[in-house]
Coordinates of C-alpha atoms in Angstrom, one line a residue:
Chain X
X1 CA 62.6 140.4 71.5
X2 CA 64.4 139.6 74.8
X3 CA 66.1 136.3 75.1
X4 CA 64.2 133.5 76.9
X5 CA 65.8 131.5 79.6
X6 CA 64.5 128.2 80.9
X7 CA 65.2 127.5 84.5
X8 CA 65.0 123.8 85.5
X9 CA 65.4 123.8 89.3
X10 CA 63.4 122.0 92.0
X11 CA 64.4 124.2 94.9
X12 CA 62.0 127.1 95.0
X13 CA 64.4 129.6 96.6
X14 CA 67.0 129.0 94.0
X15 CA 64.4 129.1 91.2
X16 CA 63.1 132.5 92.4
X17 CA 66.6 133.8 93.0
X18 CA 67.9 133.0 89.6
X19 CA 64.7 134.2 88.0
X20 CA 65.0 137.5 89.8
X21 CA 68.6 138.0 88.7
X22 CA 67.8 137.0 85.1
X23 CA 64.8 139.3 84.9
X24 CA 66.8 142.1 86.5
X25 CA 69.3 141.7 83.7
X26 CA 66.4 141.9 81.2
X27 CA 65.8 138.2 80.3
X28 CA 62.5 136.5 80.0
X29 CA 62.2 133.3 82.0
X30 CA 60.2 130.1 82.0
X31 CA 60.4 127.7 84.9
X32 CA 60.3 124.0 85.4
X33 CA 60.4 122.1 88.7
X34 CA 61.6 118.8 87.5
X35 CA 63.4 117.0 84.7
X36 CA 60.3 115.8 82.8
X37 CA 58.5 119.1 82.7
X38 CA 61.9 120.8 81.9
X39 CA 62.3 118.6 78.8
X40 CA 58.7 119.4 77.8
X41 CA 59.4 123.1 78.2
X42 CA 62.4 122.9 76.0
X43 CA 60.1 121.7 73.2
X44 CA 57.2 123.9 74.0
X45 CA 58.9 127.3 74.8
X46 CA 62.0 127.0 72.5
X47 CA 64.2 128.9 75.0
X48 CA 67.4 130.6 74.0
X49 CA 69.3 128.9 76.8
X50 CA 68.7 126.6 79.7
X51 CA 69.9 126.7 83.3
X52 CA 69.8 123.2 84.6
X53 CA 70.1 122.0 88.2
X54 CA 71.9 118.7 88.4
X55 CA 69.9 117.3 91.2
X56 CA 66.3 117.0 90.3
X57 CA 63.6 114.9 92.1
X58 CA 62.6 112.8 89.2
X59 CA 65.8 112.4 87.2
X60 CA 69.4 113.2 87.1
X61 CA 70.3 116.5 85.4
X62 CA 72.7 114.5 83.2
X63 CA 69.7 112.6 81.7
X64 CA 67.9 115.8 81.1
X65 CA 70.9 117.1 79.3
X66 CA 71.1 113.9 77.2
X67 CA 67.5 114.2 76.3
X68 CA 68.0 117.8 75.1
X69 CA 71.1 116.8 73.1
X70 CA 69.4 113.8 71.7
X71 CA 66.8 116.0 69.9
X72 CA 68.4 117.5 66.8
X73 CA 66.4 120.7 67.1
X74 CA 67.9 121.4 70.5
X75 CA 71.3 119.6 70.1
X76 CA 73.1 123.0 69.9
X77 CA 71.0 124.7 72.6
X78 CA 73.2 126.3 75.3
X79 CA 72.7 124.4 78.6
X80 CA 74.4 125.7 81.7
X81 CA 74.5 123.3 84.6
X82 CA 74.1 124.5 88.2
X83 CA 76.3 122.3 90.4
X84 CA 76.8 122.0 94.0
X85 CA 80.2 121.5 95.4
X86 CA 79.0 118.6 97.5
X87 CA 78.7 116.6 94.3
X88 CA 81.8 117.8 92.6
X89 CA 83.0 115.4 90.0
X90 CA 79.7 115.8 88.2
X91 CA 81.2 118.8 86.3
X92 CA 83.5 116.7 84.3
X93 CA 80.7 114.3 83.4
X94 CA 78.5 117.2 82.4
X95 CA 81.1 118.7 80.1
X96 CA 81.8 115.3 78.6
X97 CA 78.0 114.9 78.0
X98 CA 77.9 118.1 76.0
X99 CA 77.1 120.7 78.6
X100 CA 77.8 124.3 77.7
X101 CA 79.3 125.2 81.0
X102 CA 78.5 125.2 84.7
X103 CA 78.0 127.7 87.5
X104 CA 78.5 126.7 91.1
X105 CA 76.1 127.2 93.9
X106 CA 75.7 129.3 96.0
X107 CA 74.7 131.7 93.3
X108 CA 76.4 135.0 93.6
X109 CA 73.9 137.7 92.4
X110 CA 76.6 140.1 91.4
X111 CA 78.7 137.7 89.3
X112 CA 76.4 134.9 88.2
X113 CA 75.2 136.7 85.0
X114 CA 78.7 137.2 83.9
X115 CA 79.5 133.5 84.4
X116 CA 76.5 132.4 82.5
X117 CA 77.3 134.7 79.6
X118 CA 80.9 133.7 79.5
X119 CA 79.9 130.0 79.3
X120 CA 77.5 130.7 76.5
X121 CA 80.1 132.8 74.6
X122 CA 82.6 130.0 74.8
X123 CA 80.0 127.6 73.6
X124 CA 79.0 129.8 70.7
X125 CA 82.6 130.3 69.6
X126 CA 83.4 126.6 69.8
X127 CA 80.3 125.8 67.8
X128 CA 81.0 128.5 65.3
X129 CA 77.5 129.9 65.8
X130 CA 76.7 133.3 64.4
X131 CA 73.6 133.7 66.4
X132 CA 73.9 135.6 69.7
X133 CA 71.6 136.0 72.5
X134 CA 70.0 139.4 72.8
X135 CA 69.3 141.0 76.1
Chain Z
X1 CA 142.1 12.6 124.4
X2 CA 139.9 9.6 123.7
X3 CA 141.4 9.2 120.2
X4 CA 144.9 9.0 121.5
X5 CA 144.0 6.6 124.3
X6 CA 142.2 4.4 121.8
X7 CA 145.2 4.2 119.5
X8 CA 147.5 3.3 122.4
X9 CA 145.2 0.5 123.5
X10 CA 144.9 -0.9 120.0
X11 CA 148.8 -1.0 119.7
X12 CA 149.1 -2.9 123.1
X13 CA 146.5 -5.5 122.2
X14 CA 148.2 -6.1 118.8
X15 CA 151.6 -6.3 120.3
X16 CA 150.3 -8.8 122.9
X17 CA 148.8 -10.9 120.1
X18 CA 151.9 -10.8 118.0
X19 CA 154.0 -11.9 121.0
X20 CA 151.7 -14.8 121.8
X21 CA 151.6 -15.9 118.1
X22 CA 155.3 -15.8 117.9
X23 CA 155.7 -17.9 121.1
X24 CA 153.2 -20.5 119.9
X25 CA 155.0 -20.7 116.5
X26 CA 158.3 -21.1 118.3
X27 CA 156.9 -23.9 120.6
X28 CA 155.4 -25.8 117.7
X29 CA 158.7 -25.6 115.9
X30 CA 160.6 -26.9 118.8
X31 CA 158.2 -29.7 119.4
X32 CA 158.6 -30.7 115.8
X33 CA 162.4 -31.0 116.4
X34 CA 161.8 -33.3 119.3
X35 CA 162.5 -30.9 122.1
X36 CA 159.1 -31.3 123.4
X37 CA 159.3 -31.3 127.1
X38 CA 162.2 -28.9 127.4
X39 CA 160.6 -26.7 124.9
X40 CA 157.3 -27.2 126.6
X41 CA 158.5 -26.0 130.1
X42 CA 160.6 -23.2 128.7
X43 CA 157.9 -22.2 126.3
X44 CA 155.3 -22.3 129.0
X45 CA 157.3 -20.3 131.4
X46 CA 158.1 -17.9 128.7
X47 CA 154.5 -17.8 127.5
X48 CA 153.1 -17.3 131.0
X49 CA 155.5 -14.6 131.5
X50 CA 154.7 -12.9 128.2
X51 CA 151.0 -13.3 128.7
X52 CA 151.3 -11.9 132.2
X53 CA 153.1 -9.0 130.8
X54 CA 150.5 -8.5 128.1
X55 CA 147.7 -8.8 130.7
X56 CA 149.4 -6.2 132.8
X57 CA 149.8 -4.0 129.9
X58 CA 146.1 -4.5 129.0
X59 CA 144.8 -3.7 132.4
X60 CA 147.0 -0.6 132.4
X61 CA 145.5 0.4 129.2
X62 CA 142.0 -0.4 130.4
X63 CA 142.5 1.9 133.4
X64 CA 143.8 4.6 131.2
X65 CA 140.8 4.1 129.0
X66 CA 138.4 4.3 131.9
X67 CA 140.1 7.4 133.1
X68 CA 139.8 9.0 129.6
X69 CA 136.2 8.0 129.4
X70 CA 135.5 9.6 132.7
X71 CA 137.2 12.7 131.6
X72 CA 135.3 12.7 128.4
X73 CA 131.9 12.3 130.2
X74 CA 132.8 15.1 132.5
X75 CA 133.7 17.3 129.6
X76 CA 130.5 16.5 127.8
X77 CA 128.5 17.2 130.9
X78 CA 130.2 20.5 131.4
X79 CA 129.7 21.6 127.8
X80 CA 126.1 20.6 127.9
X81 CA 125.6 22.6 131.0
X82 CA 127.2 25.7 129.6
X83 CA 125.3 25.3 126.4
X84 CA 122.1 25.0 128.3
X85 CA 122.9 28.1 130.3
X86 CA 123.8 30.0 127.1
X87 CA 120.6 28.9 125.4
X88 CA 118.5 29.9 128.4
X89 CA 120.2 33.3 128.4
X90 CA 119.5 33.8 124.7
X91 CA 116.0 32.5 125.1
X92 CA 115.4 35.0 127.9
X93 CA 116.8 37.7 125.7
X94 CA 114.4 36.8 122.9
X95 CA 111.4 36.0 125.0
X96 CA 111.5 38.4 128.0
X97 CA 111.2 41.7 126.3
X98 CA 108.5 44.0 124.9
X99 CA 109.7 43.9 121.4
X100 CA 108.2 41.3 119.0
X101 CA 110.7 39.2 117.2
X102 CA 110.2 36.9 114.3
X103 CA 112.2 35.1 111.6
X104 CA 110.7 34.5 108.3
X105 CA 111.4 33.4 104.7
X106 CA 111.5 35.8 101.8
X107 CA 107.8 34.9 101.1
X108 CA 107.1 36.0 104.7
X109 CA 106.5 32.5 106.0
X110 CA 107.3 32.7 109.7
X111 CA 110.0 30.3 111.0
X112 CA 110.2 31.6 114.5
X113 CA 108.3 34.0 116.7
X114 CA 108.9 35.1 120.3
X115 CA 106.3 35.2 123.0
X116 CA 105.4 38.8 122.7
X117 CA 104.8 38.2 119.1
X118 CA 102.5 35.3 119.9
X119 CA 100.8 37.3 122.6
X120 CA 100.3 40.2 120.3
X121 CA 98.3 38.0 118.0
X122 CA 96.7 36.0 120.8
X123 CA 97.8 32.8 119.2
X124 CA 100.1 29.9 119.9
X125 CA 103.5 29.9 118.3
X126 CA 102.6 26.8 116.3
X127 CA 99.6 28.5 114.8
X128 CA 101.8 31.3 113.7
X129 CA 104.9 29.5 112.5
X130 CA 104.5 28.3 108.9
X131 CA 102.0 31.0 108.0
X132 CA 102.8 34.0 105.8
X133 CA 102.4 37.2 107.7
X134 CA 101.8 39.3 104.6
X135 CA 98.4 37.7 104.5
X136 CA 97.1 39.6 107.5
X137 CA 97.3 42.8 105.5
X138 CA 94.8 44.0 103.0
X139 CA 95.6 43.1 99.4
X140 CA 96.1 46.7 98.5
X141 CA 99.0 47.2 101.0
X142 CA 100.9 44.0 100.2
X143 CA 102.8 45.0 97.1
X144 CA 104.3 48.1 98.8
X145 CA 105.4 46.0 101.8
X146 CA 107.0 43.3 99.8
X147 CA 108.8 46.0 97.7
X148 CA 110.1 47.4 101.0
X149 CA 111.4 44.0 102.0
X150 CA 113.0 43.4 98.6
X151 CA 115.0 46.6 99.2
X152 CA 117.1 44.5 101.6
X153 CA 120.5 43.7 100.0
X154 CA 123.9 42.5 101.4
X155 CA 125.1 46.1 101.2
X156 CA 122.1 47.4 102.9
X157 CA 120.8 44.6 105.0
X158 CA 118.5 46.7 107.3
X159 CA 115.1 47.9 106.1
X160 CA 112.5 49.6 108.2
X161 CA 108.7 49.5 107.9
X162 CA 105.9 51.3 109.6
X163 CA 102.4 50.1 109.3
X164 CA 98.9 50.4 110.6
X165 CA 97.2 47.2 111.7
X166 CA 93.7 46.3 112.6
X167 CA 93.4 43.1 114.6
X168 CA 90.0 41.5 115.1
X169 CA 88.3 42.9 118.2
X170 CA 91.1 45.4 118.8
X171 CA 91.6 49.0 118.1
X172 CA 93.9 50.0 115.3
X173 CA 97.6 49.9 116.3
X174 CA 100.9 51.0 114.7
X175 CA 104.1 48.9 114.5
X176 CA 107.6 49.9 113.6
X177 CA 109.6 47.0 112.1
X178 CA 113.3 46.7 111.6
X179 CA 114.3 43.8 109.3
X180 CA 117.7 42.4 108.9
X181 CA 118.3 40.1 106.0
X182 CA 120.5 37.0 105.9
X183 CA 122.1 36.0 102.7
X184 CA 123.6 32.9 101.1
X185 CA 127.1 32.8 99.5
X186 CA 125.6 34.1 96.2
X187 CA 124.1 37.1 98.0
X188 CA 120.6 35.7 97.7
X189 CA 118.3 36.4 100.6
X190 CA 117.5 33.4 102.6
X191 CA 115.5 34.8 105.5
X192 CA 114.8 37.8 107.6
X193 CA 115.0 38.6 111.3
X194 CA 112.5 41.2 112.3
X195 CA 112.1 43.2 115.5
X196 CA 109.1 45.4 116.1
X197 CA 107.9 48.1 118.6
X198 CA 104.4 49.3 119.1
X199 CA 104.4 53.0 118.1
X200 CA 100.6 53.4 118.5
X201 CA 101.0 56.0 121.2
X202 CA 103.4 58.0 119.3
X203 CA 101.2 57.9 116.2
X204 CA 98.2 58.8 118.2
X205 CA 100.0 61.8 119.5
X206 CA 101.3 62.8 116.1
X207 CA 97.8 62.5 114.8
X208 CA 96.4 64.5 117.7
X209 CA 99.1 67.2 117.0
X210 CA 98.3 67.2 113.4
X211 CA 94.6 67.5 114.3
X212 CA 95.4 70.4 116.6
X213 CA 97.5 72.1 114.0
X214 CA 94.7 71.7 111.5
X215 CA 92.3 73.0 114.1
X216 CA 94.7 76.0 114.8
X217 CA 94.8 76.6 111.1
X218 CA 91.1 76.5 110.9
X219 CA 90.9 78.9 113.8
X220 CA 93.3 81.2 112.2
X221 CA 91.3 81.1 108.9
X222 CA 88.2 81.6 110.9
X223 CA 89.6 84.6 112.9
X224 CA 91.1 86.0 109.7
X225 CA 87.7 85.8 108.1
X226 CA 86.1 87.5 111.1
X227 CA 88.7 90.2 111.0
X228 CA 88.3 90.7 107.3
X229 CA 84.6 91.0 107.7
X230 CA 85.0 93.4 110.6
X231 CA 87.5 95.4 108.5
X232 CA 85.1 95.4 105.6
X233 CA 82.3 96.5 107.9
X234 CA 84.6 99.3 109.2
X235 CA 85.4 100.4 105.7
X236 CA 81.7 100.3 104.8
X237 CA 80.9 102.4 108.0
X238 CA 83.7 104.8 107.1
X239 CA 82.3 105.2 103.6
X240 CA 78.8 105.6 105.1
X241 CA 80.2 108.2 107.4
X242 CA 81.7 110.1 104.4
X243 CA 78.5 109.7 102.4
X244 CA 76.6 110.9 105.4
X245 CA 78.8 113.9 105.8
X246 CA 78.6 114.7 102.1
X247 CA 74.9 114.5 102.0
X248 CA 74.5 116.3 105.3
X249 CA 76.7 119.0 104.0
X250 CA 74.6 119.3 100.9
X251 CA 71.5 119.7 103.0
X252 CA 73.2 122.3 105.1
X253 CA 74.4 124.2 102.0
X254 CA 70.9 124.4 100.4
X255 CA 69.5 126.9 103.0
X256 CA 72.8 128.7 103.0
X257 CA 72.5 129.2 99.3
X258 CA 69.2 131.0 99.9
X259 CA 70.6 133.1 102.7
X260 CA 73.6 134.1 100.6
X261 CA 71.6 134.6 97.4
X262 CA 68.8 136.7 98.8
X263 CA 71.0 138.8 101.0
X264 CA 73.1 139.3 97.9
X265 CA 70.1 140.5 95.9
X266 CA 69.1 142.9 98.7
X267 CA 72.7 144.2 98.9
X268 CA 72.8 144.7 95.1
X269 CA 69.7 146.9 95.5
X270 CA 67.6 144.7 93.3
X271 CA 64.7 145.3 95.7
X272 CA 65.4 149.0 96.1
X273 CA 68.0 151.2 97.7
X274 CA 69.2 150.3 101.2
X275 CA 70.4 152.7 103.9
X276 CA 73.9 152.4 105.3
X277 CA 72.7 150.5 108.5
X278 CA 70.7 148.0 106.4
X279 CA 73.8 147.5 104.2
X280 CA 76.0 147.0 107.2
X281 CA 73.7 144.4 108.8
X282 CA 73.1 142.5 105.6
X283 CA 76.9 142.5 105.2
X284 CA 77.3 140.8 108.5
X285 CA 74.6 138.2 107.6
X286 CA 76.6 137.5 104.3
X287 CA 80.0 137.2 106.0
X288 CA 78.7 134.8 108.6
X289 CA 76.9 132.7 105.9
X290 CA 80.1 132.7 103.9
X291 CA 82.1 131.6 106.9
X292 CA 79.7 128.8 107.5
X293 CA 79.8 127.8 103.9
X294 CA 83.6 127.5 104.0
X295 CA 83.5 125.3 107.1
X296 CA 81.0 123.0 105.4
X297 CA 83.2 122.9 102.3
X298 CA 86.2 122.0 104.4
X299 CA 84.4 119.2 106.1
X300 CA 83.2 117.8 102.7
X301 CA 86.8 118.0 101.4
X302 CA 88.2 116.2 104.4
X303 CA 85.6 113.5 104.4
X304 CA 86.3 113.0 100.7
X305 CA 90.1 112.8 101.1
X306 CA 89.8 110.5 104.1
X307 CA 87.4 108.2 102.2
X308 CA 89.9 108.2 99.3
X309 CA 87.2 109.6 97.1
X310 CA 88.7 113.0 96.4
X311 CA 88.8 113.7 92.7
X312 CA 92.0 115.2 91.3
X313 CA 91.2 117.8 88.5
X314 CA 94.3 118.0 86.4
X315 CA 94.7 121.1 84.3
X316 CA 97.4 123.4 83.0
X317 CA 97.4 126.9 84.5
X318 CA 99.5 129.8 85.5
X319 CA 100.7 130.0 89.1
X320 CA 100.3 133.9 89.0
X321 CA 96.6 133.5 88.4
X322 CA 96.2 131.4 91.5
X323 CA 98.1 133.8 93.6
X324 CA 96.3 136.8 92.4
X325 CA 92.9 135.1 92.9
X326 CA 93.9 134.3 96.5
X327 CA 95.1 137.8 97.1
X328 CA 91.9 139.3 95.7
X329 CA 89.9 137.5 98.3
X330 CA 91.9 139.2 101.1
X331 CA 92.7 142.5 99.5
X332 CA 90.0 144.3 101.4
X333 CA 90.9 142.9 104.9
X334 CA 94.6 143.4 104.3
X335 CA 93.9 147.0 103.4
X336 CA 91.6 147.4 106.4
X337 CA 94.2 146.1 108.8
X338 CA 96.9 148.3 107.3
X339 CA 99.1 145.4 106.4
X340 CA 101.7 145.5 103.6
X341 CA 101.5 142.7 101.0
X342 CA 104.6 141.7 99.1
X343 CA 104.6 139.3 96.2
X344 CA 107.8 137.6 95.0
X345 CA 106.3 135.2 92.6
X346 CA 108.2 133.9 89.6
X347 CA 105.7 133.2 86.7
X348 CA 105.3 129.5 86.3
X349 CA 103.2 127.1 84.3
X350 CA 101.8 124.2 86.3
X351 CA 100.0 121.0 85.6
X352 CA 98.1 120.2 88.7
X353 CA 94.8 120.7 90.5
X354 CA 94.3 124.4 90.3
X355 CA 91.3 124.6 92.7
X356 CA 93.1 122.6 95.4
X357 CA 96.2 124.7 95.1
X358 CA 94.1 127.8 95.4
X359 CA 92.4 126.4 98.5
X360 CA 95.8 125.8 100.1
X361 CA 97.1 129.3 99.3
X362 CA 93.8 130.7 100.6
X363 CA 94.2 128.8 103.9
X364 CA 97.8 129.9 104.4
X365 CA 96.9 133.5 103.5
X366 CA 93.8 133.4 105.7
X367 CA 96.0 132.4 108.7
X368 CA 98.6 135.0 108.0
X369 CA 96.0 137.8 107.8
X370 CA 94.2 136.5 110.9
X371 CA 97.2 136.3 113.1
X372 CA 99.1 139.5 111.9
X373 CA 98.1 142.8 113.4
X374 CA 100.8 144.9 111.7
X375 CA 103.7 144.4 109.4
X376 CA 104.1 142.6 106.2
X377 CA 102.7 139.5 104.5
X378 CA 104.9 138.1 101.8
X379 CA 104.0 135.5 99.2
X380 CA 107.0 133.9 97.7
X381 CA 107.1 131.3 94.9
X382 CA 110.0 129.7 93.0
X383 CA 110.4 126.6 90.9
X384 CA 113.3 124.3 91.9
X385 CA 114.2 120.9 90.5
X386 CA 110.7 120.3 89.1
X387 CA 109.0 121.4 92.3
X388 CA 107.1 124.6 93.1
X389 CA 108.0 126.0 96.5
X390 CA 105.4 128.5 97.8
X391 CA 105.7 130.3 101.0
X392 CA 103.4 132.7 102.9
X393 CA 105.4 134.6 105.4
X394 CA 104.0 137.0 108.0
X395 CA 105.2 139.2 110.9
X396 CA 102.4 138.0 113.2
X397 CA 102.3 136.4 116.6
X398 CA 104.3 133.4 115.6
X399 CA 104.0 129.9 117.0
X400 CA 105.8 128.2 119.9
X401 CA 108.2 125.4 119.0
X402 CA 106.1 123.1 121.1
X403 CA 102.9 124.0 119.3
X404 CA 104.4 123.7 115.9
X405 CA 104.2 119.9 116.1
X406 CA 100.4 120.0 116.5
X407 CA 99.9 122.6 113.8
X408 CA 98.8 120.3 111.0
X409 CA 96.6 118.0 113.1
X410 CA 92.9 117.9 113.0
X411 CA 90.9 120.4 115.2
X412 CA 93.9 121.6 116.9
X413 CA 94.2 125.3 117.7
X414 CA 96.9 127.0 119.6
X415 CA 95.6 127.6 123.1
X416 CA 96.4 131.3 123.9
X417 CA 94.4 134.3 124.6
X418 CA 95.3 135.9 121.3
X419 CA 94.3 132.8 119.3
X420 CA 91.1 132.3 121.2
X421 CA 89.9 135.7 120.2
X422 CA 90.2 134.8 116.5
X423 CA 87.6 132.6 115.0
X424 CA 88.6 129.3 113.4
X425 CA 87.9 125.6 113.6
X426 CA 91.3 124.1 113.5
X427 CA 90.5 122.5 110.2
X428 CA 92.4 124.8 107.9
X429 CA 96.0 123.6 108.2
X430 CA 94.9 120.0 108.6
X431 CA 93.0 120.2 105.3
X432 CA 95.8 122.0 103.6
X433 CA 98.2 119.3 104.6
X434 CA 95.8 116.6 103.4
X435 CA 95.2 118.4 100.1
X436 CA 99.0 118.9 99.5
X437 CA 99.8 115.3 100.4
X438 CA 96.9 113.4 98.9
X439 CA 96.0 115.5 95.9
X440 CA 99.0 117.7 95.0
X441 CA 101.5 115.0 95.8
X442 CA 103.7 117.3 97.9
X443 CA 104.5 118.3 101.5
X444 CA 103.9 121.2 103.9
X445 CA 105.9 122.6 106.8
X446 CA 106.2 125.6 108.9
X447 CA 108.9 127.6 110.6
X448 CA 108.1 130.1 113.2
X449 CA 109.1 131.7 116.5
X450 CA 106.7 132.9 119.2
X451 CA 106.4 136.6 118.7
X452 CA 108.6 136.4 115.6
X453 CA 106.2 135.7 112.8
X454 CA 105.6 132.5 110.8
X455 CA 106.5 131.1 107.4
X456 CA 104.2 128.4 106.0
X457 CA 105.6 126.5 103.0
X458 CA 104.3 124.0 100.6
X459 CA 106.3 122.1 98.0
X460 CA 104.5 120.3 95.1
X461 CA 105.5 118.9 91.7
X462 CA 105.1 121.4 88.9
X463 CA 103.6 118.6 87.0
X464 CA 101.6 115.9 88.8
X465 CA 101.5 113.7 85.7
X466 CA 98.6 111.8 84.3
X467 CA 96.1 109.9 86.5
X468 CA 97.2 106.5 87.6
X469 CA 95.3 103.4 86.6
X470 CA 92.5 102.5 88.9
X471 CA 92.3 105.8 90.5
X472 CA 89.3 108.0 89.8
X473 CA 89.8 111.6 88.8

């Protein structure tokens, strides 16, 4: 079974873009347009990893991350934040709050997959996890 | 004179008496012996003679006495006149002047007051003399005044006193008193002489001055407050400006992300194979979008640094990795322009803000590539006394001495046909300088010659140390 990625992103263009790239690389995707439905999807779809925009209309990405980490079933779930340079400084807070890693917008279609995988690999190694995400 | 005259007269009279008594005794004696008539005539003659002599002497004496008395009377009259004159003179001195003068006993009972004093109180002298002046003052002030008077000693007989006074129906006035004590043989004070001047005008002026000074101070405080508020407002506005730029930039970046992302997908062939023209055109779209993105990023950085909100991301990293990342971004264009790239970089561990250093190297390199048509670009880096010295040298058009001063200022571009052809905003070097100064704690400079290439240098600490208290990272 192909790995499932949850994309929590309010901007439609970005959502479609990241979805296209992930699917091109053979991932399955589920989408959420805001923080609340994103948290609901984490429980409902049990994704293998999450791509989380840090600026959402209903709540801050940081709070979504905390909600995910607060649930013991998803405490170890890889969550990669998508940051915007305009709000730099958030990266540090994200990593401190238990974020797996972050990628910066604009998303570069040719390198973004590698960045996501690198972040998840680092996360897996540091957590000593033996599971790995299949393509 | 009169004493001597009187003595002389007394002697004469007594002498005369003695002579008369002796003559009478002699006559009586002779008559007793029977020589009566002879004795009588002799005696009589002699007596008359003696009496006459005595009378003469007496009248002389009387004349002398009269003379002396006249002299005496004249003298007394003269003395009296001169005394009267002297007294009038002193009275004038005491009475005909502005100062108030009074004598009083240690318990402040007045024994003398001059006219101005009486006028000051609007009372007769008799009404004032015999009264204690301390009683015109409120109870609360008396002890201090008496203590002041008591400070008067034979060694320091002069004491001064200034006091405020409210007379019925009059405005408040101020008097300055100078008291001089008089003492008995035991050094005990017997009475005081006091002289006073009205210093109300001076006091009023002093008070007005003090008032004005206070008013000035108030004004200064007020103005300072206004300035502080204005300053605060300016700071708020400045932060608003920065916030505005940051959020504006974010809004500008969002559509750019779409442009870059989707053109990237198309270029990757995710939607199918492109022909060479389509690839070329999409490439142009991407390059323009990237350029725009860099400009926006520069503006964000500048507004952050100027607002003092730029975060410093400290990390340990290798200098070589920064140089190679920068070079990678320009490898294509360097190759396309046929330039030679030389690296003289000594491997070095740094503890600093990697991303900002990369940004600076990129800016230097970007300028070098932009303004060099042929020749060599050299990146040189050495560590020296705890500092990293990094240079980007080119063999490009170079910069006039005159223009070098403006190099690192905002929105300044060299005005020459060659430069005008090359795109740029004039933000790059300004931002580089700001980044080096404010984030990397170093300095930048440039040496160049028109037509002889340029060397841009930055010098930063190898280790910028931990963050300081109160400064956000």
